[in-house]
PDB file of C-alpha atoms and ligand atoms in Angstrom:
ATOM      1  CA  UNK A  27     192.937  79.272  66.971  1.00 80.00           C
ATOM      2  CA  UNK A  28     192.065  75.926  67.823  1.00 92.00           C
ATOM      3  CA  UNK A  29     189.120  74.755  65.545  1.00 94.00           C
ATOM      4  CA  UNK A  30     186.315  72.669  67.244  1.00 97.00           C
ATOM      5  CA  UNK A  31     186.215  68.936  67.266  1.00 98.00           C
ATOM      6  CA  UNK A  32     182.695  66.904  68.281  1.00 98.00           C
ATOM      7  CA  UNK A  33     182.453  63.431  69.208  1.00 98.00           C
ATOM      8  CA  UNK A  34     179.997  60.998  69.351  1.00 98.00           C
ATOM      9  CA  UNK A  35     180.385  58.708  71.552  1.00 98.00           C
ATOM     10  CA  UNK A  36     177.812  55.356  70.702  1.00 98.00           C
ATOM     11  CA  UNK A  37     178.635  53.487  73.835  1.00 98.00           C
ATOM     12  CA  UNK A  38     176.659  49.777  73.828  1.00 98.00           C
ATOM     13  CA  UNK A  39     173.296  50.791  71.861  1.00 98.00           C
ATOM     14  CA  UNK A  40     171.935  50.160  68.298  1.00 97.00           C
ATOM     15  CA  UNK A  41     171.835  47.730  65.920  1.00 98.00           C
ATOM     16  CA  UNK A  42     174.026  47.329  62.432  1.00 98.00           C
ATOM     17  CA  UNK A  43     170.959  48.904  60.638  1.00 98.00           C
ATOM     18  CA  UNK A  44     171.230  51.488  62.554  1.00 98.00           C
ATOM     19  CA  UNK A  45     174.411  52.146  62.717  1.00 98.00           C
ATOM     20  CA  UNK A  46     174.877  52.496  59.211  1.00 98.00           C
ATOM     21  CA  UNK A  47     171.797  54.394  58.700  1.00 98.00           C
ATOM     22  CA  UNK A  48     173.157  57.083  61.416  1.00 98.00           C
ATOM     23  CA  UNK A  49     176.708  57.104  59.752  1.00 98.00           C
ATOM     24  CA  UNK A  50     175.141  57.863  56.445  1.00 98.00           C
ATOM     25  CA  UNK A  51     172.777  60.326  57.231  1.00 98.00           C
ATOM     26  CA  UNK A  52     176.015  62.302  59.435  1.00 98.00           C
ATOM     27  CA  UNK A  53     178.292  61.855  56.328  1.00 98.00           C
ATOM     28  CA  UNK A  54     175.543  64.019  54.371  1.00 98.00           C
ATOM     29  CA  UNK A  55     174.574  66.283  56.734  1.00 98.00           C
ATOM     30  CA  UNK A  56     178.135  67.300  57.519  1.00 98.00           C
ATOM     31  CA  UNK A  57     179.743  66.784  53.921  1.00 98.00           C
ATOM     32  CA  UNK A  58     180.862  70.544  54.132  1.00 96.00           C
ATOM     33  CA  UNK A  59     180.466  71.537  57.582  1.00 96.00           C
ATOM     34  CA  UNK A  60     184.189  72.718  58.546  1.00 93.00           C
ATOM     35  CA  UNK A  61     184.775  71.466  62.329  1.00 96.00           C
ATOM     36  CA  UNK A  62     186.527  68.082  63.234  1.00 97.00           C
ATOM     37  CA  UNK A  63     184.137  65.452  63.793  1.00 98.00           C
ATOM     38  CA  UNK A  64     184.617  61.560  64.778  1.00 98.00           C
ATOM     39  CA  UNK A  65     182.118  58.656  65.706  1.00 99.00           C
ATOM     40  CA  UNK A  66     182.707  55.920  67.929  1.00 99.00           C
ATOM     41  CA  UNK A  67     180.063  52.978  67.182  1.00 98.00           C
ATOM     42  CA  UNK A  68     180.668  49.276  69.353  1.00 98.00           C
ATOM     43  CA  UNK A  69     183.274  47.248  68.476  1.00 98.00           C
ATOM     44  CA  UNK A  70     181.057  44.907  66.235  1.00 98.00           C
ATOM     45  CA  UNK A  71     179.944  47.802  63.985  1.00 98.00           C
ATOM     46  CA  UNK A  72     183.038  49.328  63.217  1.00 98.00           C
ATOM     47  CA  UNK A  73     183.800  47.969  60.108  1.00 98.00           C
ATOM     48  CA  UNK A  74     180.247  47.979  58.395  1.00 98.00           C
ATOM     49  CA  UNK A  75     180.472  51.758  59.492  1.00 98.00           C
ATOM     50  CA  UNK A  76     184.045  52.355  58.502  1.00 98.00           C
ATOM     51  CA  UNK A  77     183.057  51.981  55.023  1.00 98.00           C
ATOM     52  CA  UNK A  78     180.072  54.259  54.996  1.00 98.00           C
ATOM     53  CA  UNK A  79     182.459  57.042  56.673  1.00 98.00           C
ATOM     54  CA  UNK A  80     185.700  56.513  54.303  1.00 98.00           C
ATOM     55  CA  UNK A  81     186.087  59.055  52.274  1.00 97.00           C
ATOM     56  CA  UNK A  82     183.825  61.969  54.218  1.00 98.00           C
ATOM     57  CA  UNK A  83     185.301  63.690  56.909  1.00 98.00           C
ATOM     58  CA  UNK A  84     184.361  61.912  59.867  1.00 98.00           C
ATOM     59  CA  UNK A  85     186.882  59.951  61.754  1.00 98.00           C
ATOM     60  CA  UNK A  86     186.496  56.464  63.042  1.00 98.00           C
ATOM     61  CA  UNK A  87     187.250  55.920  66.697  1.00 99.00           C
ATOM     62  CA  UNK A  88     186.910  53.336  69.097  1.00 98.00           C
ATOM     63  CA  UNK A  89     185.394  52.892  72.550  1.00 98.00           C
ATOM     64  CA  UNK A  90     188.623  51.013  73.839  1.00 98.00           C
ATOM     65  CA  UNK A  91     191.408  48.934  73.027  1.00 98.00           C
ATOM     66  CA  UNK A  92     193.627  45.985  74.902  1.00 98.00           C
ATOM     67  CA  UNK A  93     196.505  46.914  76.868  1.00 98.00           C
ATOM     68  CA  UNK A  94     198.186  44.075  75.131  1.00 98.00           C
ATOM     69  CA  UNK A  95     199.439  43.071  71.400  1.00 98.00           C
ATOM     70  CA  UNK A  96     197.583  40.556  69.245  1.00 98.00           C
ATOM     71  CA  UNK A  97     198.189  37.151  71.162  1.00 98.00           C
ATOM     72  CA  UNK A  98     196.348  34.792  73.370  1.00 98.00           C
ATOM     73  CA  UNK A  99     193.664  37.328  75.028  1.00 98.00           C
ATOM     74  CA  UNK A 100     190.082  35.880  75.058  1.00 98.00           C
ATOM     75  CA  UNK A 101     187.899  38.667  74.440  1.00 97.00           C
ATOM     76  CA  UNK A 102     189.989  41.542  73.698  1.00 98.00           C
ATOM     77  CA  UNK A 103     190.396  43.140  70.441  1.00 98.00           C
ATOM     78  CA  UNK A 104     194.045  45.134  69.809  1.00 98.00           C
ATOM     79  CA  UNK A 105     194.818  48.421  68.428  1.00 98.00           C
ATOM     80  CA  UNK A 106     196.490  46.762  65.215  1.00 98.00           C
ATOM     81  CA  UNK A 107     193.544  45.032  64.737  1.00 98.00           C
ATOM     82  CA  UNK A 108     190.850  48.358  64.830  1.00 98.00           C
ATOM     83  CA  UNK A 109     193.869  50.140  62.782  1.00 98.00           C
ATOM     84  CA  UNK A 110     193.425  47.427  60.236  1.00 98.00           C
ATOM     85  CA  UNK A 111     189.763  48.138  59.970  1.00 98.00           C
ATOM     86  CA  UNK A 112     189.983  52.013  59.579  1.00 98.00           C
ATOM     87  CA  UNK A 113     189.652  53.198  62.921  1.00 98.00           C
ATOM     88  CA  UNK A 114     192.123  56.299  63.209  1.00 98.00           C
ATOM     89  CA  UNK A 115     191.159  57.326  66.923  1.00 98.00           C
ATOM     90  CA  UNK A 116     189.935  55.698  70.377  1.00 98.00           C
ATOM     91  CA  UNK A 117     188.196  56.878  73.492  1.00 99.00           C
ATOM     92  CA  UNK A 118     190.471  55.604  76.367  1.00 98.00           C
ATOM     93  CA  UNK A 119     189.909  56.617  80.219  1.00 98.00           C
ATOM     94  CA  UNK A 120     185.855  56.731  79.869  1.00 98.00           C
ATOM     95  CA  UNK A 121     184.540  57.192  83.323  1.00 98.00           C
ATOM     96  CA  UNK A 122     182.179  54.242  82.467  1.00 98.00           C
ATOM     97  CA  UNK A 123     186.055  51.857  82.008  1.00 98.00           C
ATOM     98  CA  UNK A 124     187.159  53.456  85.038  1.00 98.00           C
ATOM     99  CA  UNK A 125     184.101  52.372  87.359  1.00 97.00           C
ATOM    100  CA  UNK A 126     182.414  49.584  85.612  1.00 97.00           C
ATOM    101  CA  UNK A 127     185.415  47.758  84.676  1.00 97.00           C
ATOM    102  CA  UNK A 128     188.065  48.782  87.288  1.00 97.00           C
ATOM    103  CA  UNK A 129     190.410  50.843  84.971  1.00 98.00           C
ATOM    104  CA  UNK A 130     193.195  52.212  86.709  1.00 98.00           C
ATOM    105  CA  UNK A 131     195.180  55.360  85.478  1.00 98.00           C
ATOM    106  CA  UNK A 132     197.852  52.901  85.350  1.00 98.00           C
ATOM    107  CA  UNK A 133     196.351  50.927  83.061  1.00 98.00           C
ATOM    108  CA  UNK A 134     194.923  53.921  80.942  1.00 98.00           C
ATOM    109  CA  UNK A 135     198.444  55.117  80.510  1.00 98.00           C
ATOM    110  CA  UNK A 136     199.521  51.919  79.155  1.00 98.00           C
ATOM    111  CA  UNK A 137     196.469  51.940  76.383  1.00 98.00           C
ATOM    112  CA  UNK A 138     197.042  55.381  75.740  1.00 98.00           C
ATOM    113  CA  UNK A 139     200.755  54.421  74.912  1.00 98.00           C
ATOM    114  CA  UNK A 140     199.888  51.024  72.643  1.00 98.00           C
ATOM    115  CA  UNK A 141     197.348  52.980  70.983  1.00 98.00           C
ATOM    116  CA  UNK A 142     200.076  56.094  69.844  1.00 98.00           C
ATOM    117  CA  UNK A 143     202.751  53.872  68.873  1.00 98.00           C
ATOM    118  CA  UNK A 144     200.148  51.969  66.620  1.00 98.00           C
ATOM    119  CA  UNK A 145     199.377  55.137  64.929  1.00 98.00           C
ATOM    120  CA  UNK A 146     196.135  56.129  66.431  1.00 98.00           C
ATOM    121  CA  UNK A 147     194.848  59.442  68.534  1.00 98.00           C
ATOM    122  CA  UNK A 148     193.467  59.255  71.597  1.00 99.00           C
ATOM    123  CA  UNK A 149     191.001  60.822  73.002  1.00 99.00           C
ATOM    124  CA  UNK A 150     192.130  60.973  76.855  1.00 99.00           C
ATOM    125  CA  UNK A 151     188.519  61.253  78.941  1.00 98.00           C
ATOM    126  CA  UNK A 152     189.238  62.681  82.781  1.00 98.00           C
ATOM    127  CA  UNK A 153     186.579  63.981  85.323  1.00 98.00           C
ATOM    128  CA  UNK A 154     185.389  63.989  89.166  1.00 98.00           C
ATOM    129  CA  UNK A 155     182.972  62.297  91.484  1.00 98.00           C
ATOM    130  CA  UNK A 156     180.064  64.331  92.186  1.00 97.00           C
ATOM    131  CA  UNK A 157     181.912  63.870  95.609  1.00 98.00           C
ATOM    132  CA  UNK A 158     185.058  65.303  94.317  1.00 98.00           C
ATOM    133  CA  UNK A 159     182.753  68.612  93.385  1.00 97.00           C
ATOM    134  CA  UNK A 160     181.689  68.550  96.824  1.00 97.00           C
ATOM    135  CA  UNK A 161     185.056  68.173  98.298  1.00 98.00           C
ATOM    136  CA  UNK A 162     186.303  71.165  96.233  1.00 98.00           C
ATOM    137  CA  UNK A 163     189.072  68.562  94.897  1.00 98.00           C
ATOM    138  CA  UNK A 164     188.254  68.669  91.290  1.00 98.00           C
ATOM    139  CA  UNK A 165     190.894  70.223  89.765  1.00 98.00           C
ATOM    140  CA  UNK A 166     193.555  68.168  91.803  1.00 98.00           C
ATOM    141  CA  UNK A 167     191.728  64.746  90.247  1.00 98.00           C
ATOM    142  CA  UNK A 168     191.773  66.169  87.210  1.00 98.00           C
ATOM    143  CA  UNK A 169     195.797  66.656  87.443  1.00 98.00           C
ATOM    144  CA  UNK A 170     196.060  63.602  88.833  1.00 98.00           C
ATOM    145  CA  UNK A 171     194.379  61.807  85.943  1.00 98.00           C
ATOM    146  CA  UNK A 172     196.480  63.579  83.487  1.00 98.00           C
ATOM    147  CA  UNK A 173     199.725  63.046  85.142  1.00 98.00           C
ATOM    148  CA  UNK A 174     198.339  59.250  84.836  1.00 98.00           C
ATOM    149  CA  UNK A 175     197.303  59.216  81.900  1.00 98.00           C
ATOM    150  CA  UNK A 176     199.667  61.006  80.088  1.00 98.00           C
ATOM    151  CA  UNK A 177     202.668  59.732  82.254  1.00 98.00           C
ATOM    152  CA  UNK A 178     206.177  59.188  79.954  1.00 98.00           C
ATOM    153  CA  UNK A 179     204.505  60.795  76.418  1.00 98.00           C
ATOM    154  CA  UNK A 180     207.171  63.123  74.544  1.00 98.00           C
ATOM    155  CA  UNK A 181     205.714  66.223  73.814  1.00 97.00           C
ATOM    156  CA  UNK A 182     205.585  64.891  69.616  1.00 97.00           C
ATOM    157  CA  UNK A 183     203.192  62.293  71.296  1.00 98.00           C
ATOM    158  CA  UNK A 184     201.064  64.863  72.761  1.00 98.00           C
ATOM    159  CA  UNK A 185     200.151  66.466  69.002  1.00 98.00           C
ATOM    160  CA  UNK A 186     198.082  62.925  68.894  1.00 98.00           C
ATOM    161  CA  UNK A 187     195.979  63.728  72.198  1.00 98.00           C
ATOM    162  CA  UNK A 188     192.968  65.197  73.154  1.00 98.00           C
ATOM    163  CA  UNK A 189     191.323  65.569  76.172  1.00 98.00           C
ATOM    164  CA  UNK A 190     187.776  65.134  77.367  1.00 98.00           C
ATOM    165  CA  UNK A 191     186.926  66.741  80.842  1.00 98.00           C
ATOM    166  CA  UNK A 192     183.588  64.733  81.889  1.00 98.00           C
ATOM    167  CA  UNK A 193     182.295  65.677  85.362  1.00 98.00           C
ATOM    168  CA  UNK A 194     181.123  62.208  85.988  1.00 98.00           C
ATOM    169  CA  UNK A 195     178.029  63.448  87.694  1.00 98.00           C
ATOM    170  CA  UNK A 196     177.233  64.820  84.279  1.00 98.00           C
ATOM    171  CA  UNK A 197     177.155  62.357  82.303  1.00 97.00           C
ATOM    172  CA  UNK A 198     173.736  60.953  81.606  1.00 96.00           C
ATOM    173  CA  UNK A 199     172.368  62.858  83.807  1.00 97.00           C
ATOM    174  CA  UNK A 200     171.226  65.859  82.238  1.00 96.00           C
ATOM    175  CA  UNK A 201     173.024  68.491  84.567  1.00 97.00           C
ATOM    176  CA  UNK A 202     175.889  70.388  83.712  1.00 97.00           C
ATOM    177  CA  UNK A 203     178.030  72.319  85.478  1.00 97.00           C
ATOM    178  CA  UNK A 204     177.492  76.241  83.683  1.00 98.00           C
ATOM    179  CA  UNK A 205     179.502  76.990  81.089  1.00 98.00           C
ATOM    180  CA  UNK A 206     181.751  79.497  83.189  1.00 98.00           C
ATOM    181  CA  UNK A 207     182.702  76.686  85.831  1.00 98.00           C
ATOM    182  CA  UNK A 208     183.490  74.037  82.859  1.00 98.00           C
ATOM    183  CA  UNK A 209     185.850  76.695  81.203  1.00 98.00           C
ATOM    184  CA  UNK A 210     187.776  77.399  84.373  1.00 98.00           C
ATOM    185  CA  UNK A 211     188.033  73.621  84.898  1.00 98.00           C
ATOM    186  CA  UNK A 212     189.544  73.522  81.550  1.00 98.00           C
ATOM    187  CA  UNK A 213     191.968  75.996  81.913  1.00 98.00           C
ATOM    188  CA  UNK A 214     193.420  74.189  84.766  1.00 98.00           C
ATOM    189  CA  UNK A 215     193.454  71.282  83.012  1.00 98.00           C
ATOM    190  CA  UNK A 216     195.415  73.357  80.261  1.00 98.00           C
ATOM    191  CA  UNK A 217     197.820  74.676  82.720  1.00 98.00           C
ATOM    192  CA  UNK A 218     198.359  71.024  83.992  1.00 98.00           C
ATOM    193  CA  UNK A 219     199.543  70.431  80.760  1.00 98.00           C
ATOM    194  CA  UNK A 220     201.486  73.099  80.719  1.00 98.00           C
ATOM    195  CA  UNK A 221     203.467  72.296  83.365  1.00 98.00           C
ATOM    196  CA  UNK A 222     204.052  68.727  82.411  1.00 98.00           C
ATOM    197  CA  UNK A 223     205.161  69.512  78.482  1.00 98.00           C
ATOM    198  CA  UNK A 224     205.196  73.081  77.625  1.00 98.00           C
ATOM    199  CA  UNK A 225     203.033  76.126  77.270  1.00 98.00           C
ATOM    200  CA  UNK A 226     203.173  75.613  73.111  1.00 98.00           C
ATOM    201  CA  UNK A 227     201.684  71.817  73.836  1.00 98.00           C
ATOM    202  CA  UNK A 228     198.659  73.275  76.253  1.00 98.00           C
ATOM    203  CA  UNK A 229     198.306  76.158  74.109  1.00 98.00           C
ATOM    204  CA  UNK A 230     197.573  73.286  70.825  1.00 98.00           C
ATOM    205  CA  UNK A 231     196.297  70.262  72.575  1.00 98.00           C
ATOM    206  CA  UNK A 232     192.210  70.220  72.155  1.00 98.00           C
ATOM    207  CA  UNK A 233     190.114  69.811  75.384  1.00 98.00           C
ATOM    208  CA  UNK A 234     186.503  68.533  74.822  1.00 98.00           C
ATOM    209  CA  UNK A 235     183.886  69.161  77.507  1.00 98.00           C
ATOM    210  CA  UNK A 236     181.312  66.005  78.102  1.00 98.00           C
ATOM    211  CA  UNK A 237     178.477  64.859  80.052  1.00 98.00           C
ATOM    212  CA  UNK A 238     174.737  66.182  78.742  1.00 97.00           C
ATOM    213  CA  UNK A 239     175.605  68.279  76.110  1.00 98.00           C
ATOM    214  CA  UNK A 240     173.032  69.063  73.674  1.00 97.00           C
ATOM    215  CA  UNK A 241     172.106  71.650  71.052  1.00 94.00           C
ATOM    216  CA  UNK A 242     171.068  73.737  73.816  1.00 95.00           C
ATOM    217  CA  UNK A 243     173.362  73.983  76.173  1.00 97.00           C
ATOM    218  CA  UNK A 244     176.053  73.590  73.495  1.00 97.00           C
ATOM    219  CA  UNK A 245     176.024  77.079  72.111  1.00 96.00           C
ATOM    220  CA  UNK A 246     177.273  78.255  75.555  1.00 97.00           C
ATOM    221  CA  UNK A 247     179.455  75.656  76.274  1.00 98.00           C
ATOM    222  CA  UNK A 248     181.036  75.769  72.771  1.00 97.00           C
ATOM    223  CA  UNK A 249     181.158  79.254  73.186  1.00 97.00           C
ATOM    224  CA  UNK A 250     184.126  79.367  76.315  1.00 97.00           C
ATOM    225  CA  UNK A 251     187.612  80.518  74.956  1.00 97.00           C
ATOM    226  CA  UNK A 252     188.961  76.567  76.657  1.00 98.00           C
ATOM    227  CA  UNK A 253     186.341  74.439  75.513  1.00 98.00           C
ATOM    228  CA  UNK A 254     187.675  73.215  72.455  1.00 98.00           C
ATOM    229  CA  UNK A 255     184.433  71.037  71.456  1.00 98.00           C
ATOM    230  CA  UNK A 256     182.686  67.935  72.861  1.00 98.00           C
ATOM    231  CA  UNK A 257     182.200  64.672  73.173  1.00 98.00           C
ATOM    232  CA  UNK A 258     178.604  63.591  73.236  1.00 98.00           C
ATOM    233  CA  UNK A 259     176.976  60.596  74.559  1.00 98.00           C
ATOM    234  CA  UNK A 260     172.831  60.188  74.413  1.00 98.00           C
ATOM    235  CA  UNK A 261     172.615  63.115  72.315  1.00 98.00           C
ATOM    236  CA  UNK A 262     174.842  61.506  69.763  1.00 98.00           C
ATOM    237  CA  UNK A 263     172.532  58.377  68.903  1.00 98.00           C
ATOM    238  CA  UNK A 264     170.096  60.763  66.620  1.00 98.00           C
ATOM    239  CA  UNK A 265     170.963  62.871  63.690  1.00 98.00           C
ATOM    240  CA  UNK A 266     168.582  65.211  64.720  1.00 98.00           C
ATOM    241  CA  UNK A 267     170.408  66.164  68.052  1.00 97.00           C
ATOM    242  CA  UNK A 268     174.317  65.712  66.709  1.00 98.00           C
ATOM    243  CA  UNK A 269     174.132  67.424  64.173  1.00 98.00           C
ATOM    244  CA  UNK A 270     173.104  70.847  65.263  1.00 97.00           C
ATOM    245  CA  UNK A 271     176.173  70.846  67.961  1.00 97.00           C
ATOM    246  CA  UNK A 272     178.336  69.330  64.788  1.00 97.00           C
ATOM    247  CA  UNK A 273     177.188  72.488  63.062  1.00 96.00           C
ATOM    248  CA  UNK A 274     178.327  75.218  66.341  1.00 93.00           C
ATOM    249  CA  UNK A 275     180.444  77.792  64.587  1.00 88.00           C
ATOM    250  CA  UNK A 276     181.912  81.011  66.742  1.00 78.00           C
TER     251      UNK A 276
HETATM  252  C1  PEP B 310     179.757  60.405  77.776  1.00 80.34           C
HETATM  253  O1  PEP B 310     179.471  59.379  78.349  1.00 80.34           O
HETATM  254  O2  PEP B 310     180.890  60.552  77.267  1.00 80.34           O
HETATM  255  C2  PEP B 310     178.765  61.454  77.683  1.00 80.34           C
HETATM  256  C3  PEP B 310     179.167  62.680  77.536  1.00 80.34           C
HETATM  257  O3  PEP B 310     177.457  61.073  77.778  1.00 80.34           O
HETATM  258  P1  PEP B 310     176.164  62.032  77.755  1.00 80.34           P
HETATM  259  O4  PEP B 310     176.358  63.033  76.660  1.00 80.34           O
HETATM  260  O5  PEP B 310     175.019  61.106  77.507  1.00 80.34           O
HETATM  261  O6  PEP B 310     176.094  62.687  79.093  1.00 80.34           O
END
């Protein structure tokens, strides 16, 4: 059985104080607690937050790393770099990279690639448009972005993968799309992985659901025989409202 795995997902809020203050109080409140858990706080907090969370079992990830090795990149920071800090996993594919800063599955694919052969797991994120939903075409983006993302991994690579399926038009917005229609979305998504490495892969890999999941809804979400966890955005800045989805058990 494939045990659950919940992610936080800081995005750009909160100060240092903060951050710490969050990481500590999630280190005590899930010392214990027997899912897989990992953070993601901005780039400049990761260290000061890496060494509250070493030693507990929450796992450091990233929001994103360069498509490039160290070298002459203004701005960018490189997987070798967050590796030598203590982050073990990033976020790569985040609707917000895709439409905010023009991220093509192209380029995905070749973070997703820089960040496995420098030893880190990646959190793959995929979704549709509200349009897509509309259109009826959301499973077909959802292979698509896959394909993309996934595009020239060996099937070893894959153990180091998980994917979050985030309806876009979720995310933020406090709608979701019922638990029933997320898990069939899911198992498409698994069978799409089936077909590209292997029923044993898509039968292992973890697939997250995100985009307004709380305590609430959680339980149901959680409770689908595809959803495999989640990864959690506004309701991830609090203790208070990550911990109790943290906590889900079957
Ligand atoms: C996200 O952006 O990954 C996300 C799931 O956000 P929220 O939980 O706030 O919808």
């Amino acid at each position: 059985m494939r045990t659950k795995y919940v992610a936080g997902n800081w995005k750009m809020n909160m100060d240092k104080a903060g951050a710490v203050a969050l990481a500590s109080e999630l280190v005590e409140q899930l010392k214990g607690v027997d899912n897989k858990f990992m953070i993601a706080p901005p780039f400049v907090y990761l260290d000061a937050v890496a060494q509250v969370v070493k030693g507990s079992n929450i796992i450091l990830g990233a929001q994103n790393i360069a498509a490039t090795e160290n070298g002459a990149h203004t701005g960018e920071c490189s997987a070798a770099m967050l590796k030598d800090i203590g982050v073990e996993t990033v976020i790569l594919g985040h609707s917000e990279r895709r439409y905010e800063f023009y991220e093509t599955d192209k380029l995905i694919n070749i973070k997703v690639r820089m960040a496995l052969e420098h030893g880190l797991d990646v959190v793959l994120c995929i979704g549709e448009l509200y349009s897509h939903k509309v259109a009826g075409v959301t499973e077909a983006v959802c292979e698509m972005q896959v394909k993309g993302g996934l595009d020239g991994l060996t099937k070893e690579q894959l153990a180091h993968v998980t994917i979050a399926y985030e309806p876009i038009w979720a995310i933020g917005t406090g709608k979701t799309p019922t638990p029933e229609e997320a898990n069939s979305i899911h198992k498409s998504i698994r069978a799409s992985i089936s077909n590209l490495f292997g029923a044993d892969v898509a039968e292992n890999i973890k697939i997250l659901y995100g985009g307004s999941m709380n305590a609430k809804n959680g339980k149901d979400l959680l409770a689908q025989s595809d959803i495999d966890g989640g990864l959690i955005g506004g309701a991830s800045l609090k203790s208070e409202t990550f911990v109790p989805i943290c906590k889900y058990t079957v």
